[in-house]
mmCIF file of N, CA, C and O in Angstrom:
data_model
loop_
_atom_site.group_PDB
_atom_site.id
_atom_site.type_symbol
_atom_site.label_atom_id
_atom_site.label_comp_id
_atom_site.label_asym_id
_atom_site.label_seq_id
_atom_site.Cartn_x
_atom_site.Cartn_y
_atom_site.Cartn_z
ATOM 1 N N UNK C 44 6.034 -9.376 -4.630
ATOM 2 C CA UNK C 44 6.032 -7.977 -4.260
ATOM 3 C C UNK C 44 6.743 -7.132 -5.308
ATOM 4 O O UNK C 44 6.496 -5.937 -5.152
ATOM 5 N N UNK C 45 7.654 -7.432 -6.458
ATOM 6 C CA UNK C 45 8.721 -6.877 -7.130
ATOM 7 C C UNK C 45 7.827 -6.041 -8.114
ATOM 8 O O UNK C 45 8.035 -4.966 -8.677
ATOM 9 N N UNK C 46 6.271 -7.298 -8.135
ATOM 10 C CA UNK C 46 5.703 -6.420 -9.746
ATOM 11 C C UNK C 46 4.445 -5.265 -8.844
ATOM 12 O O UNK C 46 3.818 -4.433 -9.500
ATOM 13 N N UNK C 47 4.296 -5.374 -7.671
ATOM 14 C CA UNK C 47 3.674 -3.931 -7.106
ATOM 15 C C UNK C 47 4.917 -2.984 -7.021
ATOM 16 O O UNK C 47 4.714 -1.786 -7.219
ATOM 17 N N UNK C 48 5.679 -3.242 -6.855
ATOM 18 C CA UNK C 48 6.603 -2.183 -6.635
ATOM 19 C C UNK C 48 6.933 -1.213 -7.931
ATOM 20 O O UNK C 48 7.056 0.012 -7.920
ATOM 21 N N UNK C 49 7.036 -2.081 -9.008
ATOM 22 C CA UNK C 49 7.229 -2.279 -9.885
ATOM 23 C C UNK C 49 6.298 -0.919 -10.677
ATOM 24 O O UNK C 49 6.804 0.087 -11.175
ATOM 25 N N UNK C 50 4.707 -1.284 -10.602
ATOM 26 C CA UNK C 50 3.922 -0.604 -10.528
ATOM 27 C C UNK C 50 3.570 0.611 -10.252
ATOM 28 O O UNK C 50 3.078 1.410 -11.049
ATOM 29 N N UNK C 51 3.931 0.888 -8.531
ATOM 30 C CA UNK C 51 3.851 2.082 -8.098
ATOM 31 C C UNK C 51 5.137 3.236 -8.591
ATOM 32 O O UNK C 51 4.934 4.320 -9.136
ATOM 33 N N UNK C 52 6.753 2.528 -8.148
ATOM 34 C CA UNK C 52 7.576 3.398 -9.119
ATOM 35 C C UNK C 52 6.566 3.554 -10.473
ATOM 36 O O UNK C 52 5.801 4.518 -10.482
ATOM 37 N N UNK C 53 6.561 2.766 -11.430
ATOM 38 C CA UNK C 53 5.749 3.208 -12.738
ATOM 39 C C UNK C 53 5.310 4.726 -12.797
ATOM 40 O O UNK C 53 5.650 5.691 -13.481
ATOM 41 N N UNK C 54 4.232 4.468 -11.579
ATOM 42 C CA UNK C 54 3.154 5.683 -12.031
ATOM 43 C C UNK C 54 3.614 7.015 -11.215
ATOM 44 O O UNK C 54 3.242 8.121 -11.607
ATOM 45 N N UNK C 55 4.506 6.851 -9.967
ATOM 46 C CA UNK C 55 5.213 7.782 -9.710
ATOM 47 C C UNK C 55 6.119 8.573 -10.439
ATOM 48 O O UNK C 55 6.060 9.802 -10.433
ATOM 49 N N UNK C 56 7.102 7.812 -11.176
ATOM 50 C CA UNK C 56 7.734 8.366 -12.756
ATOM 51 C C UNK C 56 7.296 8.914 -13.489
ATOM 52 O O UNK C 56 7.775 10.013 -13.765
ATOM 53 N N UNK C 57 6.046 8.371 -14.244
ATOM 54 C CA UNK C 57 5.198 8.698 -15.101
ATOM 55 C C UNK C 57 4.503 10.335 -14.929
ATOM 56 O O UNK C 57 4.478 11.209 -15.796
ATOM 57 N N UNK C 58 3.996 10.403 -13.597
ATOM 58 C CA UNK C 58 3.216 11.682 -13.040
ATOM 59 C C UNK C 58 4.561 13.000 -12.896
ATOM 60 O O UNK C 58 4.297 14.202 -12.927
ATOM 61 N N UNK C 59 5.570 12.599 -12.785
ATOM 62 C CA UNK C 59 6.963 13.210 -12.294
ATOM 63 C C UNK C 59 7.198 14.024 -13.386
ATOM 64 O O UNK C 59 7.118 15.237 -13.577
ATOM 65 N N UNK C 60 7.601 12.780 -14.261
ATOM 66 C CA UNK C 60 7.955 13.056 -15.896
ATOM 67 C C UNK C 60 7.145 13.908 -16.741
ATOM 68 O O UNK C 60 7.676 14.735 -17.481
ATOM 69 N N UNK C 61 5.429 13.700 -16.650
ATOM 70 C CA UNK C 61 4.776 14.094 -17.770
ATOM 71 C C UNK C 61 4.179 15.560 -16.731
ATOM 72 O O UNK C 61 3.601 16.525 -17.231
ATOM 73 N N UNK C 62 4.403 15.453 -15.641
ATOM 74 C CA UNK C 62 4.077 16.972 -14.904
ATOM 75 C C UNK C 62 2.406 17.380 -14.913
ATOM 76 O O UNK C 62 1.811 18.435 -15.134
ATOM 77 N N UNK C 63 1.999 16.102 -14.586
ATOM 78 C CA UNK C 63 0.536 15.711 -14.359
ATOM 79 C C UNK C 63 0.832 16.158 -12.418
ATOM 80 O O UNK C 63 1.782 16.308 -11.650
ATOM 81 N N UNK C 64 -0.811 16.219 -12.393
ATOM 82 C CA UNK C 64 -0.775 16.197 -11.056
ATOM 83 C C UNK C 64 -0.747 14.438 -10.438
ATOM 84 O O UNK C 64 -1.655 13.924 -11.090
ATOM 85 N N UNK C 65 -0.369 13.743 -9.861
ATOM 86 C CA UNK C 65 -0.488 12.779 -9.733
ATOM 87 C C UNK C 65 -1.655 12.215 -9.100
ATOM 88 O O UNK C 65 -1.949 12.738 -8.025
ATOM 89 N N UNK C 66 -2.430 11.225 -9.526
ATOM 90 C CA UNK C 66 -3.430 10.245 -8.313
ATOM 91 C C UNK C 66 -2.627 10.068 -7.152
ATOM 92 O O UNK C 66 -1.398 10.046 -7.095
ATOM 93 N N UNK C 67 -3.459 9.942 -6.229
ATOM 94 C CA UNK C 67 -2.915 9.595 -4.798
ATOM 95 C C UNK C 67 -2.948 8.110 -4.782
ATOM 96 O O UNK C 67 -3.919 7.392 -5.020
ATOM 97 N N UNK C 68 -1.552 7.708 -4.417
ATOM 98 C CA UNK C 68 -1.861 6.300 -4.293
ATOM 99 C C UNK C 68 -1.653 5.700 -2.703
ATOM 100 O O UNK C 68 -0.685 6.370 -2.343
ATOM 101 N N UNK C 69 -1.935 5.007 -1.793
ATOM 102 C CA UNK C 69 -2.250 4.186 -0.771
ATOM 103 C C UNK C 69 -1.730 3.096 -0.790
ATOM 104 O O UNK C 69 -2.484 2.158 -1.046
ATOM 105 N N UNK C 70 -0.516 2.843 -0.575
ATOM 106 C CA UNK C 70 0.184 1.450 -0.234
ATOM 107 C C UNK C 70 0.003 0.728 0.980
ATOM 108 O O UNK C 70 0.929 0.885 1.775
ATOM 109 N N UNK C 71 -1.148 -0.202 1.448
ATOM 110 C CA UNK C 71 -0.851 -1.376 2.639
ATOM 111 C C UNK C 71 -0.510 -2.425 2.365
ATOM 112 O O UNK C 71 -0.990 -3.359 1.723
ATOM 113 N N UNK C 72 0.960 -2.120 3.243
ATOM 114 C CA UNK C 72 1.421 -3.517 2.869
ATOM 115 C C UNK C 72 1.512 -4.660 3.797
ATOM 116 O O UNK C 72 2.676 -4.572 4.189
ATOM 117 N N UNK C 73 1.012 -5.630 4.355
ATOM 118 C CA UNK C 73 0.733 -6.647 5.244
ATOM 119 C C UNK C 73 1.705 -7.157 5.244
ATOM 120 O O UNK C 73 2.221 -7.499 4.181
ATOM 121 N N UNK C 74 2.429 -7.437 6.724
ATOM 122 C CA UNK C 74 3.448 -8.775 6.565
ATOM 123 C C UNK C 74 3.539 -9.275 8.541
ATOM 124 O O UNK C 74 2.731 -8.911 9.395
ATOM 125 N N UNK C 75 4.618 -10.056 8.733
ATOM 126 C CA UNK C 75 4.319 -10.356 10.192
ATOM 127 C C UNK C 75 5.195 -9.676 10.523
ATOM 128 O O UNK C 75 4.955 -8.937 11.477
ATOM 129 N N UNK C 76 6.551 -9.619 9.913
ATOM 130 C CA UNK C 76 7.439 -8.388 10.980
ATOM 131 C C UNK C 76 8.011 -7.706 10.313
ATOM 132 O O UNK C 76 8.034 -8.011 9.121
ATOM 133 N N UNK C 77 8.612 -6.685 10.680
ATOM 134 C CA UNK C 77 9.255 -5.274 9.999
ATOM 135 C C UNK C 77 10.400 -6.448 8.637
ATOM 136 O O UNK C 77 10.695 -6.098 7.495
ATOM 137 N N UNK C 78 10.700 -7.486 9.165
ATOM 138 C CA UNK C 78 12.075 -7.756 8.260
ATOM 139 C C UNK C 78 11.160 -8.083 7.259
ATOM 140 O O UNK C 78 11.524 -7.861 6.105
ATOM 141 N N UNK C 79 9.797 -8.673 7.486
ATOM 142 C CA UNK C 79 9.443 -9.353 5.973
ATOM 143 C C UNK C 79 9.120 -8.475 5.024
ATOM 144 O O UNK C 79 9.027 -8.877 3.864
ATOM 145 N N UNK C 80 8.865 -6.966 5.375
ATOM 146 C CA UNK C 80 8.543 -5.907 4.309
ATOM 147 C C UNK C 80 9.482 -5.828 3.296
ATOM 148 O O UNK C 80 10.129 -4.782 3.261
ATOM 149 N N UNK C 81 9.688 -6.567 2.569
ATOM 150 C CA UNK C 81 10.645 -6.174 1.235
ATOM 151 C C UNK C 81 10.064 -5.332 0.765
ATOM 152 O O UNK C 81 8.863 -5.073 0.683
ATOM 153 N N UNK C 82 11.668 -4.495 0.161
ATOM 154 C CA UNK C 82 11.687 -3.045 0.039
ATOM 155 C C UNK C 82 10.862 -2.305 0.231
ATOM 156 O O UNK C 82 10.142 -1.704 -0.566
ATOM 157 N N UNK C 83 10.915 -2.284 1.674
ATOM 158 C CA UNK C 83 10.240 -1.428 2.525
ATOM 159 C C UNK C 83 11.537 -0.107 2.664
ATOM 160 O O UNK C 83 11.283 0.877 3.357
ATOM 161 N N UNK C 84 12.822 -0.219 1.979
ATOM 162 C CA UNK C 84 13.304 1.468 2.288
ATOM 163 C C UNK C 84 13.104 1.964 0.901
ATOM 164 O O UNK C 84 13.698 3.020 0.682
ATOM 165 N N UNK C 85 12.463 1.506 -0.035
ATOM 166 C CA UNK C 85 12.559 2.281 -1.195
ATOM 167 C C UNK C 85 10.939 2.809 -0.909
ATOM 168 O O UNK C 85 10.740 3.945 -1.340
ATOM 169 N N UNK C 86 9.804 2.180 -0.275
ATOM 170 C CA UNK C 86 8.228 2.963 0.258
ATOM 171 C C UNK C 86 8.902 3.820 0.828
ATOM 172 O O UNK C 86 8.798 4.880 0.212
ATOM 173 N N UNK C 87 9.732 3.929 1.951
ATOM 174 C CA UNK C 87 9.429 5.340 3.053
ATOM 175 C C UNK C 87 10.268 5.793 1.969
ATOM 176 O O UNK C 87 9.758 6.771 1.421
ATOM 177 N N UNK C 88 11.345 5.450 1.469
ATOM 178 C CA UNK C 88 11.787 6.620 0.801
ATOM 179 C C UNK C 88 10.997 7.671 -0.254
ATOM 180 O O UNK C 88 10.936 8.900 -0.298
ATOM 181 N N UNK C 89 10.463 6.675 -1.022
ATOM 182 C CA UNK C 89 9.003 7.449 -1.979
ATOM 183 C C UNK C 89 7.564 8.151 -1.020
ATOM 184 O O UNK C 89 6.767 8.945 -1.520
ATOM 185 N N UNK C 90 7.494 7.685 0.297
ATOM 186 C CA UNK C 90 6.403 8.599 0.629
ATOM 187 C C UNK C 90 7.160 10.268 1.209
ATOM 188 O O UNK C 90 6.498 11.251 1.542
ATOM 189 N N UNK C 91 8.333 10.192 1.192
ATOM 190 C CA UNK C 91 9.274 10.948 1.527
ATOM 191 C C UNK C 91 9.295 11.795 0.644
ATOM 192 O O UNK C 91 9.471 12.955 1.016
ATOM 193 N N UNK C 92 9.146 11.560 -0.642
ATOM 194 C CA UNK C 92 10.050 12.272 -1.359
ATOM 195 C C UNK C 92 8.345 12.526 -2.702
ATOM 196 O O UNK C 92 8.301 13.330 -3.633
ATOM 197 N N UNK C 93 7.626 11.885 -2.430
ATOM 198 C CA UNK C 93 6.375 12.164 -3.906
ATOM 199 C C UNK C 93 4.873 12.460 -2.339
ATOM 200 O O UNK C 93 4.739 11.717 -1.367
ATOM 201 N N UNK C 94 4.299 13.316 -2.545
ATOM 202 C CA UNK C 94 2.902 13.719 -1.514
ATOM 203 C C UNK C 94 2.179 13.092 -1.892
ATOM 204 O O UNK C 94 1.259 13.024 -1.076
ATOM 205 N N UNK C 95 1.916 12.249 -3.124
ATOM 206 C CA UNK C 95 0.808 11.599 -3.588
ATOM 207 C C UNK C 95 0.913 10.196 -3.075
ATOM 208 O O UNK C 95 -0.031 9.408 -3.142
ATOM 209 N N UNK C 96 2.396 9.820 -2.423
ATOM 210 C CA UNK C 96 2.162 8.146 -2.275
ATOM 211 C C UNK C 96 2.464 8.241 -0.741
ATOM 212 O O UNK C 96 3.180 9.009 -0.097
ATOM 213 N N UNK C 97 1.517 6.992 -0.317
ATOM 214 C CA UNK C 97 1.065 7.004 0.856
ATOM 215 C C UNK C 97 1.305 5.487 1.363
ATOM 216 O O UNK C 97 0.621 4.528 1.003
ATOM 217 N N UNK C 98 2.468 5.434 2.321
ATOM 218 C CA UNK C 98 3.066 4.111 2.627
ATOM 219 C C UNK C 98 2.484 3.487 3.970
ATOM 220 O O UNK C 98 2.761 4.053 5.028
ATOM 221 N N UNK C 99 2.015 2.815 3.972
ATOM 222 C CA UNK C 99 0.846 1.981 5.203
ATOM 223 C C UNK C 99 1.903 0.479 5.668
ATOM 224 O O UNK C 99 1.192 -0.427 5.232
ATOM 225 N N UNK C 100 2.691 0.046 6.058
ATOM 226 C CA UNK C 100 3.009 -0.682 6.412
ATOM 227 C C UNK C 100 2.300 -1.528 7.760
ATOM 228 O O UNK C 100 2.529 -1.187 8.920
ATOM 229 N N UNK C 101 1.530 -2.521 7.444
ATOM 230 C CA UNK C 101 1.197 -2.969 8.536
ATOM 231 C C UNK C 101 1.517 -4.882 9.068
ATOM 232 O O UNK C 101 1.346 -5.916 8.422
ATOM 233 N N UNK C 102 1.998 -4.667 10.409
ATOM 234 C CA UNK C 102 2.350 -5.779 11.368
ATOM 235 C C UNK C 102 1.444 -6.616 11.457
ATOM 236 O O UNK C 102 0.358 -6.126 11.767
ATOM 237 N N UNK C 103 1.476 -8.360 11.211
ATOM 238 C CA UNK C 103 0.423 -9.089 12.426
ATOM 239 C C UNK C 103 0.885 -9.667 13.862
ATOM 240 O O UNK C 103 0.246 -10.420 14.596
ATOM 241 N N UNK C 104 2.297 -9.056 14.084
ATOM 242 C CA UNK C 104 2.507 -9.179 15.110
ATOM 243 C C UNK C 104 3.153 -8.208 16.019
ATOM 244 O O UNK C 104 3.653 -7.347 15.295
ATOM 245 N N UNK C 105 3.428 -7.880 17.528
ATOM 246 C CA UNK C 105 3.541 -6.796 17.858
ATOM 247 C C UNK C 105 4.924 -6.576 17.529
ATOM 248 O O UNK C 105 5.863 -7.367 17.439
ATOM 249 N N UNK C 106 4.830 -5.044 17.331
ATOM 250 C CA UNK C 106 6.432 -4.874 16.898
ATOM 251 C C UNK C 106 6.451 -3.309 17.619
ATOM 252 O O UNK C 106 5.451 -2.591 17.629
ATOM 253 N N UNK C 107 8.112 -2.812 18.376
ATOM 254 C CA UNK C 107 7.809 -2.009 18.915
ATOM 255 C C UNK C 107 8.357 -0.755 18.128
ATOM 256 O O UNK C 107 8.890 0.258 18.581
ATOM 257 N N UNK C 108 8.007 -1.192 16.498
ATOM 258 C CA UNK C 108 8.227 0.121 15.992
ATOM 259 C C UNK C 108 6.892 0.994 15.463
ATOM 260 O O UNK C 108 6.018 0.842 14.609
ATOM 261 N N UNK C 109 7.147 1.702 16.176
ATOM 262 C CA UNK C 109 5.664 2.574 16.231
ATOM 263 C C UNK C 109 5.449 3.135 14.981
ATOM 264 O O UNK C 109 4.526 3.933 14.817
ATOM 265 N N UNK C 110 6.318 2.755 13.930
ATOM 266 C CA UNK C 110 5.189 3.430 12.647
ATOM 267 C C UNK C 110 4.923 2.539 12.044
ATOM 268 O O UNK C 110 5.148 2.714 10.847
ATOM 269 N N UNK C 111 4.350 1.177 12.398
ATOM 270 C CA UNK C 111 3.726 0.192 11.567
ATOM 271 C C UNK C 111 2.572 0.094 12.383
ATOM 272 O O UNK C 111 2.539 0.023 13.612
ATOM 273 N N UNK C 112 1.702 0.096 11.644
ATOM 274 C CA UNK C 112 0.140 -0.492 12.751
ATOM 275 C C UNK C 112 0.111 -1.781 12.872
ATOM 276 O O UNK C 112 0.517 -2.323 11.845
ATOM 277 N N UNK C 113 -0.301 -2.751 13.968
ATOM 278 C CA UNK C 113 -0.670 -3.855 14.175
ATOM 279 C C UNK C 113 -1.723 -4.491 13.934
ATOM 280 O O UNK C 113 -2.448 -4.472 14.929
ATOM 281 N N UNK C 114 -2.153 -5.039 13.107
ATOM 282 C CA UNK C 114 -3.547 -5.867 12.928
ATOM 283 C C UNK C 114 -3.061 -6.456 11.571
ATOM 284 O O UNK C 114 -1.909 -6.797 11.303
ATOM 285 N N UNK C 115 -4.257 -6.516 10.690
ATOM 286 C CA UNK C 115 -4.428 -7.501 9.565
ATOM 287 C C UNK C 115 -4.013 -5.986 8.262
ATOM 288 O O UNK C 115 -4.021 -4.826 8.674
ATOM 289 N N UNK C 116 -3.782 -6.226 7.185
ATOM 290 C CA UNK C 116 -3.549 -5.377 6.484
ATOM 291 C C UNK C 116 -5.130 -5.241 5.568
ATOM 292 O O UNK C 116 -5.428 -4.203 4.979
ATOM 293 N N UNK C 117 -5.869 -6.258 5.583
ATOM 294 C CA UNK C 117 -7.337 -6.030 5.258
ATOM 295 C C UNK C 117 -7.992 -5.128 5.990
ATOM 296 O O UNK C 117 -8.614 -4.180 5.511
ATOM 297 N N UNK C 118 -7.873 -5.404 7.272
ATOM 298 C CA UNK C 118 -8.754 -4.597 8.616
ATOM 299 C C UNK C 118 -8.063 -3.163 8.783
ATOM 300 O O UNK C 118 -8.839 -2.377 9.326
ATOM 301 N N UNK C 119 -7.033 -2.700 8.521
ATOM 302 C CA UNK C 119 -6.542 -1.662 8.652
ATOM 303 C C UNK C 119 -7.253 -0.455 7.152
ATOM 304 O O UNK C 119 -7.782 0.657 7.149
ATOM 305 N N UNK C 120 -6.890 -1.413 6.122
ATOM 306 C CA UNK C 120 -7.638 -1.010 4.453
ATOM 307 C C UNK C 120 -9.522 -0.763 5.144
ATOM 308 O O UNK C 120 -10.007 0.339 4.891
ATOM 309 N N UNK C 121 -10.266 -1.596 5.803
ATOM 310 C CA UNK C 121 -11.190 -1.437 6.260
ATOM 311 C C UNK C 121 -11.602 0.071 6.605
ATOM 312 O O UNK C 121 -12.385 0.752 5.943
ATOM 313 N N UNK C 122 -11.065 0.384 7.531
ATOM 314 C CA UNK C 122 -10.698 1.057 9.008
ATOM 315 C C UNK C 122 -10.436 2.514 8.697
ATOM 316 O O UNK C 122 -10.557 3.403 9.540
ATOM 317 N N UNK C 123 -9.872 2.817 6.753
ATOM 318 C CA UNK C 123 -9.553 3.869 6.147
ATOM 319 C C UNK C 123 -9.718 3.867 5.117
ATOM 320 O O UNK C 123 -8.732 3.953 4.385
ATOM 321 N N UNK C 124 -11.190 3.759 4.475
ATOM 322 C CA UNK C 124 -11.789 3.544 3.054
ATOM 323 C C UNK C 124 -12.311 4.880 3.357
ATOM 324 O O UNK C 124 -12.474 5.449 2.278
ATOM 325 N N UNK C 125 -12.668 5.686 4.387
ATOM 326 C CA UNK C 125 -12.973 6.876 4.019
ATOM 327 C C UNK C 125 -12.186 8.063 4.001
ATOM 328 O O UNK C 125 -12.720 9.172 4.000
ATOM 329 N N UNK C 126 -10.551 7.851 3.981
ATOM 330 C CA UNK C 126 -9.919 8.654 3.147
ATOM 331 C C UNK C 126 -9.462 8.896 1.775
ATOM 332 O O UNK C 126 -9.004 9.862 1.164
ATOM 333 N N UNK C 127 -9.865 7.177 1.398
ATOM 334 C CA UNK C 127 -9.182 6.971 -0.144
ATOM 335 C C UNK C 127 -10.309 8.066 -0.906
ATOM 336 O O UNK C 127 -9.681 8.733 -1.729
ATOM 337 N N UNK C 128 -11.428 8.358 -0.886
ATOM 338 C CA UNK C 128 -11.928 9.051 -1.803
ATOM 339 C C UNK C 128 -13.116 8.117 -2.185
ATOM 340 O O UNK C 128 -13.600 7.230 -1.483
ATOM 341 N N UNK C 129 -13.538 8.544 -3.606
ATOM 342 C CA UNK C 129 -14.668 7.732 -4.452
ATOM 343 C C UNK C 129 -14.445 6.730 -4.690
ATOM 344 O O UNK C 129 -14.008 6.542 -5.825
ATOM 345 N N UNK C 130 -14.596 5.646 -3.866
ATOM 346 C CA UNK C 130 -14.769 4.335 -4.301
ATOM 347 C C UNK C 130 -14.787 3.802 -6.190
ATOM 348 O O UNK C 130 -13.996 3.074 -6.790
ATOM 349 N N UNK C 131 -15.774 4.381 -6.586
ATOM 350 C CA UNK C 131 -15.492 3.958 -8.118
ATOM 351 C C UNK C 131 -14.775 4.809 -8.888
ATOM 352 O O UNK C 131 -14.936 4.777 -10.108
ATOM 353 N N UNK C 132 -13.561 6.009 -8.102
ATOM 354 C CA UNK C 132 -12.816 6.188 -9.035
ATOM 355 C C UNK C 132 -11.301 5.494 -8.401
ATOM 356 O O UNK C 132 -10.179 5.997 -8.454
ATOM 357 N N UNK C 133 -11.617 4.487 -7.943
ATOM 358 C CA UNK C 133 -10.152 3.779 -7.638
ATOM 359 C C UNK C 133 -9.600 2.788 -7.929
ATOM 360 O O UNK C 133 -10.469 1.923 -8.038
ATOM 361 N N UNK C 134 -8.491 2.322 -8.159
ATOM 362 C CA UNK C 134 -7.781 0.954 -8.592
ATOM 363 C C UNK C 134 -7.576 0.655 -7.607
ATOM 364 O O UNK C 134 -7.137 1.489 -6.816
ATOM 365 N N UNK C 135 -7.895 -1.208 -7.051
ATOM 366 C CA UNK C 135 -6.987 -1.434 -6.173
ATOM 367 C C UNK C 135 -5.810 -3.045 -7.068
ATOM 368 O O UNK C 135 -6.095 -3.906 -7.901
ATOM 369 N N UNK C 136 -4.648 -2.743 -6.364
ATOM 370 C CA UNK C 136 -3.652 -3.978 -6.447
ATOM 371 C C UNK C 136 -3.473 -4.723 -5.635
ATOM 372 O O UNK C 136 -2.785 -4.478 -4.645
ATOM 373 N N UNK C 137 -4.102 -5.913 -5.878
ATOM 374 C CA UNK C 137 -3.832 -6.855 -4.446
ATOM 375 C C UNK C 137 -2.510 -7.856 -5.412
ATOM 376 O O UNK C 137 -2.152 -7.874 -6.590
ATOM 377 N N UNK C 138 -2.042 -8.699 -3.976
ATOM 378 C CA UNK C 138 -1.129 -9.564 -3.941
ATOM 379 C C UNK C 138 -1.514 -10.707 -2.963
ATOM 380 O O UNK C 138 -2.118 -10.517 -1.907
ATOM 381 N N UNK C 139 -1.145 -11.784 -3.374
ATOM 382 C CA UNK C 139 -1.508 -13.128 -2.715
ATOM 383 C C UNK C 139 -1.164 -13.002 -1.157
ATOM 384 O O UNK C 139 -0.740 -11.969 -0.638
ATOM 385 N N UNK C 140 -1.368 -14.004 -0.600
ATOM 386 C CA UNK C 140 -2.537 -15.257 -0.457
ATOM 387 C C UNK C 140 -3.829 -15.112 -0.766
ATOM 388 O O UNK C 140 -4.349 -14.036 -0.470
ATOM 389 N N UNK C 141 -4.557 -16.044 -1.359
ATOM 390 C CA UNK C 141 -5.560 -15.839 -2.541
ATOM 391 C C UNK C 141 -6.462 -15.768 -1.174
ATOM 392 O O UNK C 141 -7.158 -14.760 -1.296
ATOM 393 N N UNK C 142 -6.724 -16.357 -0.025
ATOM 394 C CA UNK C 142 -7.796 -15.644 0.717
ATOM 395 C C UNK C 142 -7.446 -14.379 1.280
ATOM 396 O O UNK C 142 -8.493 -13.851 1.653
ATOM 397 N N UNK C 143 -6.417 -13.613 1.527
ATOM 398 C CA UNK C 143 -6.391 -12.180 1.885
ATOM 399 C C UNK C 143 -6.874 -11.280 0.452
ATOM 400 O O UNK C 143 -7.085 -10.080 0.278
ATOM 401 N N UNK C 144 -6.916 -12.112 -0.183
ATOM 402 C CA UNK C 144 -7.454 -11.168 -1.753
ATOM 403 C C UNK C 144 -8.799 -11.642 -1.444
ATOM 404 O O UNK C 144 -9.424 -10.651 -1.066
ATOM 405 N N UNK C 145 -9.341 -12.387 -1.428
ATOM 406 C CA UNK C 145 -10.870 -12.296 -1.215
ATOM 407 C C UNK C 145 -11.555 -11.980 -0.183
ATOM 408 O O UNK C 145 -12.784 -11.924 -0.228
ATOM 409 N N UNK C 146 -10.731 -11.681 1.100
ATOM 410 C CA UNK C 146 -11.342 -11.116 1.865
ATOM 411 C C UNK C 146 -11.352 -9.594 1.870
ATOM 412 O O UNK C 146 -12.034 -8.869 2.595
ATOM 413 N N UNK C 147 -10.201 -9.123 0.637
ATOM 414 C CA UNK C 147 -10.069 -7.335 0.589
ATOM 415 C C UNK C 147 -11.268 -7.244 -0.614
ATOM 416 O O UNK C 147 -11.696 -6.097 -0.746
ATOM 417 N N UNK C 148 -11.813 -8.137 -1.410
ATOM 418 C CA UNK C 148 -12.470 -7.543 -2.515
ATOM 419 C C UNK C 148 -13.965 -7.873 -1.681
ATOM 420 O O UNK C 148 -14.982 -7.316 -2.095
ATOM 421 N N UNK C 149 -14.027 -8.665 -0.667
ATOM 422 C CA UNK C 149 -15.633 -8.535 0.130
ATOM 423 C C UNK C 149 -16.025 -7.136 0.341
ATOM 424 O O UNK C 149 -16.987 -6.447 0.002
ATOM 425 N N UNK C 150 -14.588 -6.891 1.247
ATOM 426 C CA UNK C 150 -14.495 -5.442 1.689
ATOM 427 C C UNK C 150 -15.265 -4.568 0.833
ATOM 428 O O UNK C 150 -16.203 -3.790 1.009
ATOM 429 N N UNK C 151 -14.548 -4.959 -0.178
ATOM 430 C CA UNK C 151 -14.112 -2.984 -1.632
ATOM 431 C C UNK C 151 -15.830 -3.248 -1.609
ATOM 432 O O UNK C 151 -16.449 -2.275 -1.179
ATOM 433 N N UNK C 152 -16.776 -4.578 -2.064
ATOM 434 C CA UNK C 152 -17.873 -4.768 -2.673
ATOM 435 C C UNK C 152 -18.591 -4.409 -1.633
ATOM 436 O O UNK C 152 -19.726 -4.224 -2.072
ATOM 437 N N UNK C 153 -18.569 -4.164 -0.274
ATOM 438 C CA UNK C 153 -19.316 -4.121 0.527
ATOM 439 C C UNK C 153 -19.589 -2.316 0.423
ATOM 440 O O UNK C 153 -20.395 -1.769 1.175
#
């Protein structure tokens, strides 16, 4: 998770610094419970603080904190491909387990 993070600070800096308008970026991040979200206070803090980044934290198990959605973090990415915009003007960053990566790039191809 260190080198997505890694990443998104990047281009948040970058857009800050050079006084670009920034891409919107869409963070889902899949895990089973609120504790496994590593650095999950530096996301809310950045969707807090930059309009362009967009922190999706999602549960596979129930949790009764109501700002994480419950399901799969694929099926949720599913569920809201028609806010990201133009499909071929987007990057996506996946992170392992190598079948949750092939089941998000069925998705993107579908």
């Amino acid at each position: 998770m260190a080198h997505l993070r890694a990443i998104i600070e990047e281009q948040l800096l970058v857009s800050t610094e050079s006084h670009t308008t920034p891409f919107e970026i869409y963070f889902f991040y899949g895990a089973h419970a609120e504790i496994n979200l590593h650095y999950a206070h530096d996301f809310y803090n950045w969707a807090k603080k930059y309009a362009s980044f967009h922190y999706v934290p999602v549960l596979s198990r129930t949790n009764n904190d109501r700002s994480s959605a419950t399901d799969h973090a694929q099926y949720i990415l599913e569920s809201n491909l028609n806010i990201l915009g133009n499909m071929n003007e987007l990057k996506f960053y996946l992170c392992e387990p190598q079948a949750l990566m092939d089941e998000v790039i069925s998705i993107l191809k579908n």
